[in-house]
Coordinates of C-alpha atoms in Angstrom, one line a residue:
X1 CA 156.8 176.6 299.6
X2 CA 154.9 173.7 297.4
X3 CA 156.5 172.4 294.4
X4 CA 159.7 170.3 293.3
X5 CA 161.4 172.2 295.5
X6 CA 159.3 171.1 298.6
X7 CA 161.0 167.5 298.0
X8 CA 164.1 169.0 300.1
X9 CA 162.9 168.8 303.2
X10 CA 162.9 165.6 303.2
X11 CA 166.5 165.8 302.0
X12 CA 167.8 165.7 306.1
X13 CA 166.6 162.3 306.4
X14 CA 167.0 160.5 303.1
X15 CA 170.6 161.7 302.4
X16 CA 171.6 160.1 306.3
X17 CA 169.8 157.1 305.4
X18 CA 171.3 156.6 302.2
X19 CA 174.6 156.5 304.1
X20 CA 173.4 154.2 306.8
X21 CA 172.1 151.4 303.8
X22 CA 175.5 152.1 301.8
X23 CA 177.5 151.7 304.8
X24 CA 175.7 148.4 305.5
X25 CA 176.1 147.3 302.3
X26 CA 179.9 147.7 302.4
X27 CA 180.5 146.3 305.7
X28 CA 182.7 143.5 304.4
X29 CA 184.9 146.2 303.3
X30 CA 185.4 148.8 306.0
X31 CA 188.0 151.3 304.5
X32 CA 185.4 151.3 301.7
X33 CA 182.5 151.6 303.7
X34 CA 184.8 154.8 305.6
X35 CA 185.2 156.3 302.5
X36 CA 181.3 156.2 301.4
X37 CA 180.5 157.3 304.7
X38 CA 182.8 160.4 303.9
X39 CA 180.9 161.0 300.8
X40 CA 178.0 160.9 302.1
X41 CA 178.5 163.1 305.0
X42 CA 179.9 165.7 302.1
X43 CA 176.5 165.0 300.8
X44 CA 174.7 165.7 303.7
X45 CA 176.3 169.3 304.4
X46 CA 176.2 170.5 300.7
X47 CA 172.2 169.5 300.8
X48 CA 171.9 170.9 304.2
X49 CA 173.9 174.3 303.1
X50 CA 171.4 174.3 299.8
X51 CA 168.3 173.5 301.9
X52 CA 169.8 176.4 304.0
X53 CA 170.1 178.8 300.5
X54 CA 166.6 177.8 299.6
X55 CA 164.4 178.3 302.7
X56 CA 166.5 181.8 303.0
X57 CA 165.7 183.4 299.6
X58 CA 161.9 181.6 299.0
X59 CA 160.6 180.8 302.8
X60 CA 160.1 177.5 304.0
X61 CA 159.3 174.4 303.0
X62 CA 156.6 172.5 303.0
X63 CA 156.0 168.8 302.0
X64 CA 152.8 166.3 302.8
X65 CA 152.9 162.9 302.6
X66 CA 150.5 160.0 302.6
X67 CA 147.8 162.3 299.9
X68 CA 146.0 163.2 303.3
X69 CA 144.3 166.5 303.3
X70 CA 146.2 168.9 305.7
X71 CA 146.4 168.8 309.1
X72 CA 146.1 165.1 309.1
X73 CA 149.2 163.6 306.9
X74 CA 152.7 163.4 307.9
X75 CA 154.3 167.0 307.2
X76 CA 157.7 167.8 307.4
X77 CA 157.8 171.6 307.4
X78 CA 161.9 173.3 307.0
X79 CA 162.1 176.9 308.0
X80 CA 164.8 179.3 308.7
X81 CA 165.3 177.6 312.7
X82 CA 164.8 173.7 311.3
X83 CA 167.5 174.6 308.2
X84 CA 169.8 176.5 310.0
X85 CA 169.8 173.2 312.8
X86 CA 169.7 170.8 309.6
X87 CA 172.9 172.7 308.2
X88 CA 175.1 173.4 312.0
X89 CA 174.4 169.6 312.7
X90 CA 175.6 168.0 308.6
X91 CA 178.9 170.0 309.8
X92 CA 179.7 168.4 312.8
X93 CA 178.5 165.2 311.8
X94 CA 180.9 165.3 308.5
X95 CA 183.9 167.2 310.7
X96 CA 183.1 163.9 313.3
X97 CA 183.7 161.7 310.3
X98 CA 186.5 163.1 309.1
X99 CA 188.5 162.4 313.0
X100 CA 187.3 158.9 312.7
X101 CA 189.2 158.6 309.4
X102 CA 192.6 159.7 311.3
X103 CA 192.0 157.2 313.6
X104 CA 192.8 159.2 316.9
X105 CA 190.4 156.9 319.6
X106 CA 187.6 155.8 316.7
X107 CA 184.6 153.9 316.8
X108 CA 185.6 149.8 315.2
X109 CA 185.1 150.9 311.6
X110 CA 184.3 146.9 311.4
X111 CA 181.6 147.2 313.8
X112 CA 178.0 148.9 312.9
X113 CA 179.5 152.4 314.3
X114 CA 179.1 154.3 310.6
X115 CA 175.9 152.8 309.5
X116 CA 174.2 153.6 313.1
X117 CA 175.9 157.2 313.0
X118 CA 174.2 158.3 309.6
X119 CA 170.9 156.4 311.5
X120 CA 171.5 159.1 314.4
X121 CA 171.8 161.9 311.8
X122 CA 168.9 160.8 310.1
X123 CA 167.0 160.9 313.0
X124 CA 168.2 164.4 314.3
X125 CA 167.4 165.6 310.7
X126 CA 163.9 163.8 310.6
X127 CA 163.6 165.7 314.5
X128 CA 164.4 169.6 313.0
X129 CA 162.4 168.8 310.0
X130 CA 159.0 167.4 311.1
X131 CA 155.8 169.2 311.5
X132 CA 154.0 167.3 313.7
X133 CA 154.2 165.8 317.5
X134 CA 153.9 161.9 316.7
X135 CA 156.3 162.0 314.4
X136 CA 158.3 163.9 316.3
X137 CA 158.6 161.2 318.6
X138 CA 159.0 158.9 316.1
X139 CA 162.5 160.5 315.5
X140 CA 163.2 160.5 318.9
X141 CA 163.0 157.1 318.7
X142 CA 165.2 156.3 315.8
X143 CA 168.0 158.9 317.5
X144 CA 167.4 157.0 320.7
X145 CA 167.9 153.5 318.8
X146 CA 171.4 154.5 317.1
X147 CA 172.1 156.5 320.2
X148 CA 171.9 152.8 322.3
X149 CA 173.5 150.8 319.9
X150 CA 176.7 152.7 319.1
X151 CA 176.8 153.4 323.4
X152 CA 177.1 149.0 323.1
X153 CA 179.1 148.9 320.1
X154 CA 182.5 148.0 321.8
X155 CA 181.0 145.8 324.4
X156 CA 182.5 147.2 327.5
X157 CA 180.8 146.4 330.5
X158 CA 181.5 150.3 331.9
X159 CA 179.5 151.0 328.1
X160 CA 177.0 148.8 329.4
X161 CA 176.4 150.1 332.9
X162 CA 176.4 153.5 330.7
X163 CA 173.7 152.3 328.5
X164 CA 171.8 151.0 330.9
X165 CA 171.4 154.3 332.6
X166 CA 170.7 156.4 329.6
X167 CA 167.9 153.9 328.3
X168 CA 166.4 153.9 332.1
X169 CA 165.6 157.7 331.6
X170 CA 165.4 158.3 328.2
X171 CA 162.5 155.4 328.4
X172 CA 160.7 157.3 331.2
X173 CA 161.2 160.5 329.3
X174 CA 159.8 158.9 326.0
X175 CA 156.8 157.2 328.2
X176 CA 155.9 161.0 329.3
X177 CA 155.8 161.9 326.0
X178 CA 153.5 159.2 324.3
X179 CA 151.6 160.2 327.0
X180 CA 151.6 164.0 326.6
X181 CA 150.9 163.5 322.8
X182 CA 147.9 161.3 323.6
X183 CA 146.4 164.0 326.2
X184 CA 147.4 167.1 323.9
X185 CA 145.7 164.8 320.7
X186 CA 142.3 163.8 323.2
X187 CA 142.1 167.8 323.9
X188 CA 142.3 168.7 320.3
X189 CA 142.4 166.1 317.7
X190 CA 145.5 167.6 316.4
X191 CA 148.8 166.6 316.5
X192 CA 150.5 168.8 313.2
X193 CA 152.1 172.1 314.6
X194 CA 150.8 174.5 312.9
X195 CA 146.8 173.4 313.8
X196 CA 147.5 172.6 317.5
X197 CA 148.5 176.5 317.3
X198 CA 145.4 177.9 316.8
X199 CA 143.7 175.3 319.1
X200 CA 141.5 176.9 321.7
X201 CA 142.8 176.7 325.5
X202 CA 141.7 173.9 328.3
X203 CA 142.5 172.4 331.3
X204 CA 143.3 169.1 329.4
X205 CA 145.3 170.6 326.8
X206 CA 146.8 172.6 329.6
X207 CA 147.9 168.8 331.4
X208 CA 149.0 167.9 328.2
X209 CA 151.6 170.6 327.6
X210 CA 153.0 169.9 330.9
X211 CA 154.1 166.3 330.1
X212 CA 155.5 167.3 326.8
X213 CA 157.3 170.0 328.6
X214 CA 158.5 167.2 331.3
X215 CA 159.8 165.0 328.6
X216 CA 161.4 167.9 326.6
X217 CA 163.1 168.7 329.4
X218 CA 164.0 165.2 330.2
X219 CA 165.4 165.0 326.9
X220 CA 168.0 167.6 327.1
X221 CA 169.5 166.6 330.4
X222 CA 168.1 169.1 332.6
X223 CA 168.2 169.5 336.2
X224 CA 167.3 166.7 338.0
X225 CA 167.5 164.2 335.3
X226 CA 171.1 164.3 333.8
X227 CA 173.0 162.1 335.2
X228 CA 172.5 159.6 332.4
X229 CA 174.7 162.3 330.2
X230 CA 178.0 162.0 332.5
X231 CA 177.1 158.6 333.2
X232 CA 177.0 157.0 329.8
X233 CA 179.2 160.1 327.7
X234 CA 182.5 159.0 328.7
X235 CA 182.6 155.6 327.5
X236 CA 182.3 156.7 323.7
X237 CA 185.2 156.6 321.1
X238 CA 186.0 160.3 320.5
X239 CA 184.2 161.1 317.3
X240 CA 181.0 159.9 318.4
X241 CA 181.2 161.0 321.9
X242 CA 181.5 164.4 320.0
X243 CA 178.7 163.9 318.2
X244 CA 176.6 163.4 321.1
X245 CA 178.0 165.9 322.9
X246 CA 177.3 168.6 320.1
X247 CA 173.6 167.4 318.9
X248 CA 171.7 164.8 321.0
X249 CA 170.5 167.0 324.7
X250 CA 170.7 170.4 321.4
X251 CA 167.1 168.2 319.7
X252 CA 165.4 168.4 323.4
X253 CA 165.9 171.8 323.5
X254 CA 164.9 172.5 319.9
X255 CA 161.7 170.8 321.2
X256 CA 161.0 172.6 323.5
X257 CA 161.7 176.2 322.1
X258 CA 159.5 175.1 319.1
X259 CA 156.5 174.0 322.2
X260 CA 156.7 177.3 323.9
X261 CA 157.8 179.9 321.2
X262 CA 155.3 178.2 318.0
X263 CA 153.0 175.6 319.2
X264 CA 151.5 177.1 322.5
X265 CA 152.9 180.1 323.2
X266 CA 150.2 181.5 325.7
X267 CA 151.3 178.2 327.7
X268 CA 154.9 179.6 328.3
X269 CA 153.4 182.4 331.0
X270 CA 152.2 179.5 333.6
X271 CA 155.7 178.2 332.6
X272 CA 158.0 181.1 332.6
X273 CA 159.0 180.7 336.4
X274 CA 159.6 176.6 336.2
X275 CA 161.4 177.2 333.2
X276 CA 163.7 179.7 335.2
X277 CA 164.1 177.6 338.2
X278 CA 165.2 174.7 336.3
X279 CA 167.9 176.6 334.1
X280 CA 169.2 178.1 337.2
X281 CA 169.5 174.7 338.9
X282 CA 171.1 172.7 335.9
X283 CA 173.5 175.5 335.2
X284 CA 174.8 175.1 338.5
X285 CA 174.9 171.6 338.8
X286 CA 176.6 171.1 335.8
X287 CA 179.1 174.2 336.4
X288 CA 179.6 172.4 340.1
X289 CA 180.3 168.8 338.8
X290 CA 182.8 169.7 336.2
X291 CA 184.4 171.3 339.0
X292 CA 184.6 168.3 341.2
X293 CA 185.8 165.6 338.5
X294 CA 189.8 165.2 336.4
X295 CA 188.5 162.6 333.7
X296 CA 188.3 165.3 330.7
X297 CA 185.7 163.9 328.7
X298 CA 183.5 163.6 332.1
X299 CA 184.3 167.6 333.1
X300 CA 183.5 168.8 329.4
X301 CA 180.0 166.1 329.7
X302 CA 179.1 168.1 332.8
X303 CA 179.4 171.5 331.1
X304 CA 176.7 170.1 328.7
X305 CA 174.3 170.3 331.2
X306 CA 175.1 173.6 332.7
X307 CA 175.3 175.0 329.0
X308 CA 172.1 173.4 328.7
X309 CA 170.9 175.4 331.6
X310 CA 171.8 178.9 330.1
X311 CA 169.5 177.4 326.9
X312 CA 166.3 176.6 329.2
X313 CA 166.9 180.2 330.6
X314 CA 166.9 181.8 327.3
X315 CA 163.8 179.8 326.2
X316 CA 162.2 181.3 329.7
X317 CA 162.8 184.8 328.9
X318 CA 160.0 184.0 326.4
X319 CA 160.5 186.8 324.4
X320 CA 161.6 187.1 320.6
X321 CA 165.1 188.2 322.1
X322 CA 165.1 185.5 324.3
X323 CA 164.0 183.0 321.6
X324 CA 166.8 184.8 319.3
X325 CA 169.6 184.1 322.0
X326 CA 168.7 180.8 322.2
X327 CA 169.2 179.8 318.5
X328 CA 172.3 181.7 318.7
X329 CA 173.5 179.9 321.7
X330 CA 172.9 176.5 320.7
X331 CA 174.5 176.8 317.2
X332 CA 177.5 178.2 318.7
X333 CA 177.2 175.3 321.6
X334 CA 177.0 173.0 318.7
X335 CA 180.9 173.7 317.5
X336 CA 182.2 174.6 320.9
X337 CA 181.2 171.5 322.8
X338 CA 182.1 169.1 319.5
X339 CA 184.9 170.9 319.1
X340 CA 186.4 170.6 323.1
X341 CA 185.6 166.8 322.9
X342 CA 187.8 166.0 319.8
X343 CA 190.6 168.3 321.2
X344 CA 190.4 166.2 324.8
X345 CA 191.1 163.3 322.7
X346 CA 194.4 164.9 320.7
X347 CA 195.3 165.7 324.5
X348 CA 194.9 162.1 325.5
X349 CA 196.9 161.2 322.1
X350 CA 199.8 162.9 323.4
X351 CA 199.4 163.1 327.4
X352 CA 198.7 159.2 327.4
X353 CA 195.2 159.7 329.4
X354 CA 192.1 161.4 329.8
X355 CA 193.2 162.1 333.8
X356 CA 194.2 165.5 334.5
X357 CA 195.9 163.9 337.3
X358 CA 198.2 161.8 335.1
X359 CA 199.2 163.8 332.4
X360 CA 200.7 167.8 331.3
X361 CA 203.3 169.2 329.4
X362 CA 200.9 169.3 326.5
X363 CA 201.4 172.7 325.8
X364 CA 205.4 172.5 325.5
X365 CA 204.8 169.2 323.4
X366 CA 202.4 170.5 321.5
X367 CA 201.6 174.5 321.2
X368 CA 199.8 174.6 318.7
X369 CA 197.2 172.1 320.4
X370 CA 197.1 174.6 323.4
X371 CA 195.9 177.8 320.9
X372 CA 193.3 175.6 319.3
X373 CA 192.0 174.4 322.8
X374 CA 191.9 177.9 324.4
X375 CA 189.6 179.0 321.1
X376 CA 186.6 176.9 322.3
X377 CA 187.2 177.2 325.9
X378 CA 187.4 180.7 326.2
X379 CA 184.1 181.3 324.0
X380 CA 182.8 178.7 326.3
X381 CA 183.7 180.7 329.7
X382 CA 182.3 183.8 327.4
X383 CA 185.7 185.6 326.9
X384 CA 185.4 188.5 324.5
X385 CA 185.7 188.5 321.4
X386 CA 184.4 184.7 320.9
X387 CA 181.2 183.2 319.7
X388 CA 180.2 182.5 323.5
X389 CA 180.7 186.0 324.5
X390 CA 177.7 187.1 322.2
X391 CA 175.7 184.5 323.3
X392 CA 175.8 184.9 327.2
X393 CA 175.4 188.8 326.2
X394 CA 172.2 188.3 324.6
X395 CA 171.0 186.0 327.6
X396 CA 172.0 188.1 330.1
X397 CA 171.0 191.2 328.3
X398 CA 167.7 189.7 328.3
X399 CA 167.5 188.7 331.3
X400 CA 168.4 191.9 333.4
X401 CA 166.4 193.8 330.9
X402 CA 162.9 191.4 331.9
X403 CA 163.8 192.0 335.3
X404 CA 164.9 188.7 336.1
X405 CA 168.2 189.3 338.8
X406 CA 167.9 185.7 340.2
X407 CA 168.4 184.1 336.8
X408 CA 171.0 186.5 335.3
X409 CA 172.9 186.4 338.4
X410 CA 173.2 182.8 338.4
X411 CA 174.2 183.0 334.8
X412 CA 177.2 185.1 335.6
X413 CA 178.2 182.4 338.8
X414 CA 177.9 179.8 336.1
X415 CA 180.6 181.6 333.6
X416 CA 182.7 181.7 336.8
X417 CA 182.3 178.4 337.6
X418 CA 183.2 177.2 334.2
X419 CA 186.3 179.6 334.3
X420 CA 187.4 177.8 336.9
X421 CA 186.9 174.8 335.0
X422 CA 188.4 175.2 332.1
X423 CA 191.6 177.2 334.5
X424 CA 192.0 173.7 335.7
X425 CA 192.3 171.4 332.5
X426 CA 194.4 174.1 331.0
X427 CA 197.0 174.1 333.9
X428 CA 196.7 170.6 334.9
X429 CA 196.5 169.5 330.9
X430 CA 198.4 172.2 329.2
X431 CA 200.8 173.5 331.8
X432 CA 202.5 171.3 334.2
X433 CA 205.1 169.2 333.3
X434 CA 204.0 165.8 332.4
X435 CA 204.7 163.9 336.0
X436 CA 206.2 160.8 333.6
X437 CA 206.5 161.9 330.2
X438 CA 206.7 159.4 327.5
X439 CA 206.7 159.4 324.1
X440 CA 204.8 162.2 322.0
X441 CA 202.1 160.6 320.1
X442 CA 202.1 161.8 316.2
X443 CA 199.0 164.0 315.7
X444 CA 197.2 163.2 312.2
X445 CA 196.8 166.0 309.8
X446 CA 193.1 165.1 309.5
X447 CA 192.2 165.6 312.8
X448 CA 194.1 168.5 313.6
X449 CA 192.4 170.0 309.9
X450 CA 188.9 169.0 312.2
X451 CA 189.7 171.1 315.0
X452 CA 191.1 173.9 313.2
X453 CA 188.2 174.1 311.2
X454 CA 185.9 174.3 314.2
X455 CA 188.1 176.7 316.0
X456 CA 188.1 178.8 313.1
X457 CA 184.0 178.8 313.1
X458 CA 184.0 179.9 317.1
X459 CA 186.6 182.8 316.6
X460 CA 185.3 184.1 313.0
X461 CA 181.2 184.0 315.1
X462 CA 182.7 186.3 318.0
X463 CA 184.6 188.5 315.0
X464 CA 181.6 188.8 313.1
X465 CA 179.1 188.2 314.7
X466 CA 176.5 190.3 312.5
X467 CA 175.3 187.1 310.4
X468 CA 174.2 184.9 313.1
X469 CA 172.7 187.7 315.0
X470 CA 170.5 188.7 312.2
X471 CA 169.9 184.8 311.2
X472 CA 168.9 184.2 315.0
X473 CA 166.7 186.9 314.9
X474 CA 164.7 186.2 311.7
X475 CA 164.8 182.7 313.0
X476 CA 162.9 183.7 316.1
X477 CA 160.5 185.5 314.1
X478 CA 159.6 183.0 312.2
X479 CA 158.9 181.4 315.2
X480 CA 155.2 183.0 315.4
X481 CA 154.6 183.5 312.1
X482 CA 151.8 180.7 310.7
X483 CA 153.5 177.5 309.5
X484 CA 150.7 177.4 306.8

């Protein structure tokens, strides 16, 4: 779609930024600065939900900038996959927002937390909407920017052994990519999506795919290199930590569905059985090291990568059924994982610690706080009738139906794994008396509104789950349709 209407794509990164210069400019005043960074997250949703609206009843968008004749200016091109990503992330970044205002574990509202999280959003929106590789990694870069400073922000040196780690590899994965653009651009002269599409096949081109898959990969904390995820997660005040955990490794795999399922499709088939290997191997890991640690926020950072895992797998399948799971799995990975971070810190609000060894009795102190947690961890495990019951269905459906035993069996080891998991924070957390109880602390109304809200997304998914299914699927279509 041209037009007036066009100008909304580049709503997902304008609307952020506006927050990040307002929250600058009122950071002599930081319960004003909180409340325009409310607003503006508000504002970010209701555009997202409107981009959402528009790309649904008229198609997508499509905006050139610079007066360059197409392929060669900077695109930013919103379909259905791009808005519906644009709208799941403007949620959790506002819902993310909204805990930091009740103050349960927040970022220093004096610091630059707010102005660096709307950066991060503006990135991640800049990510889903752009329609070409450099500038792709362009917003990789600005994500990876606030991503560094708000890991820093407090100035712990366990943050800065964190960051340190998470720079390390995200630098190596971002030096792949510069260097998979430049082979994939030397191959084609092309870099906008829809042109490198119809590029012919060669062995250079071939190399070139390859790296961006490497870095792709590297971006979304697959198996081998994750360990900056676990590493650095944990360190973060709970709002932002949830932030991470629900968008950052989700852009990587955005990536890399839009490589394989739009850009170079044909490529996937030499993939297909790397692709496999490495979701088999991250779900495990990550299913095995949340099984080995008690810090909460470092088990639920661990089921990130084995989450991640059943993504990659979905993305393998490399079929529109496959590409359909995957949206539906990430968007419901989106809430779920946000949602178990900001609950883990209400349970370190009232428990006293983040130590499963240390604390319980949360459930007899606070019941209500044990319904809202087994919401997202059940539909993480896959526990009928939950959002994450639909979404291992359509991967393993998928992949028994391709043929592919290895892979689905290790999908159903994972689910067990993670059952196990999530057995222990609930009995360790939930149900054994607290072995030194001390004072309750007060839960705010905001945050528990947060969580509620979020829990109430998971549940009414796996009730009806008929929207998202048909959105997922139209999404994947879209997929192979021409961008121009």
């Amino acid at each position: 779609m041209s037009g007036a209407l066009a100008n909304l794509a580049l709503a997902p990164v304008l609307v952020p930024l506006t927050g990040a210069v307002g929250c600058v400019l009122l950071a002599g005043r930081p319960r004003l600065a909180e409340g325009f960074s409310l607003l503006a997250g508000l504002a970010n949703l209701l555009v997202a939900l409107l981009v959402l609206r528009v790309v649904g009843e008229q198609g997508p968008l499509h905006l050139v900038l610079g007066n360059w004749a197409w392929p060669f200016g900077i695109e930013f091109v919103v379909d259905r996959l791009s808005a519906g990503m644009i709208a799941v992330s403007a949620l959790i970044a506002l819902v993310c927002l909204v805990f930091q205002a009740a103050r349960v574990d927040p970022a220093d509202r004096r610091s630059a937390a707010l102005p660096l999280v709307h950066g991060l959003m503006a990135g991640v929106g800049g990510a889903f909407a752009t329609g070409d590789l450099f500038n792709l990694y362009v917003w990789f870069e600005v994500m990876l920017i606030a991503a560094l400073g708000l890991l820093v922000h407090r100035g712990r040196v366990a943050a800065l052994d964190g960051t340190l780690r998470y720079l390390v590899l995200n630098m190596v994965g971002t030096l792949v990519l510069l260097t998979g653009i430049a082979v994939v651009y030397g191959a084609t002269g092309q870099l906008n999506f829809a042109a490198l599409a119809q590029a012919p096949a060669s062995p250079l081109l071939a190399a070139g795919v390859a790296l961006l898959a490497v870095a792709f990969l590297a971006k979304a904390a697959a198996f081998p290199v994750f360990s900056w995820m676990p590493a650095a997660y944990h360190v973060l005040p709970a709002p932002v930590l949830a932030l991470f955990a629900g968008l950052l490794s989700k852009v990587g795999v955005y990536a890399l569905l839009r490589l394989f399922g739009q850009v170079f499709p044909s490529a996937v088939a030499h993939w297909q059985a790397v692709l496999g290997a490495v979701a088999v191997a991250t779900m495990l890991a990550g299913a095995l090291g949340a099984a080995w640690h008690w810090d909460l926020r470092r088990i639920l950072a661990f089921h990130i990568v084995s989450q991640i895992g059943y993504l990659i797998l979905a993305v393998a399948l490399a079929t529109p059924a496959g590409y359909a799971a995957a949206i539906f799995y990430t968007i419901h990975h989106i809430i779920v994982k946000a949602n178990l971070f900001l609950i883990a810190a209400l349970v370190c609000r009232v428990a006293g610690s983040y130590d499963l060894r240390r604390i319980g009795g949360v459930a007899a102190a606070r019941p209500i706080l044990a319904i809202i947690f087994a919401v997202p961890a059940l539909s993480l495990v896959g526990i009928p009738p939950l959002s994450g019951f639909w979404a291992k269905f359509l991967v393993l459906r998928e992949s028994f139906a391709g043929g592919h035993w290895v892979w689905g069996g290790a999908a159903l080891a994972t689910g067990v794994l993670t059952l196990y998991s999530m057995s222990k924070i609930w009995i360790e957390a939930f149900w054994k008396p607290h072995p030194a109880p001390a004072a309750v602390g007060r839960l705010p109304f905001a945050a528990m509104a947060a969580v509620v809200l979020l829990a109430a997304i998971t549940a009414g998914i796996g009730l009806f789950p008929q929207t998202l299914l048909g959105f997922a699927g139209q999404a994947a279509a879209g997929l192979v349709e021409v961008t121009r």
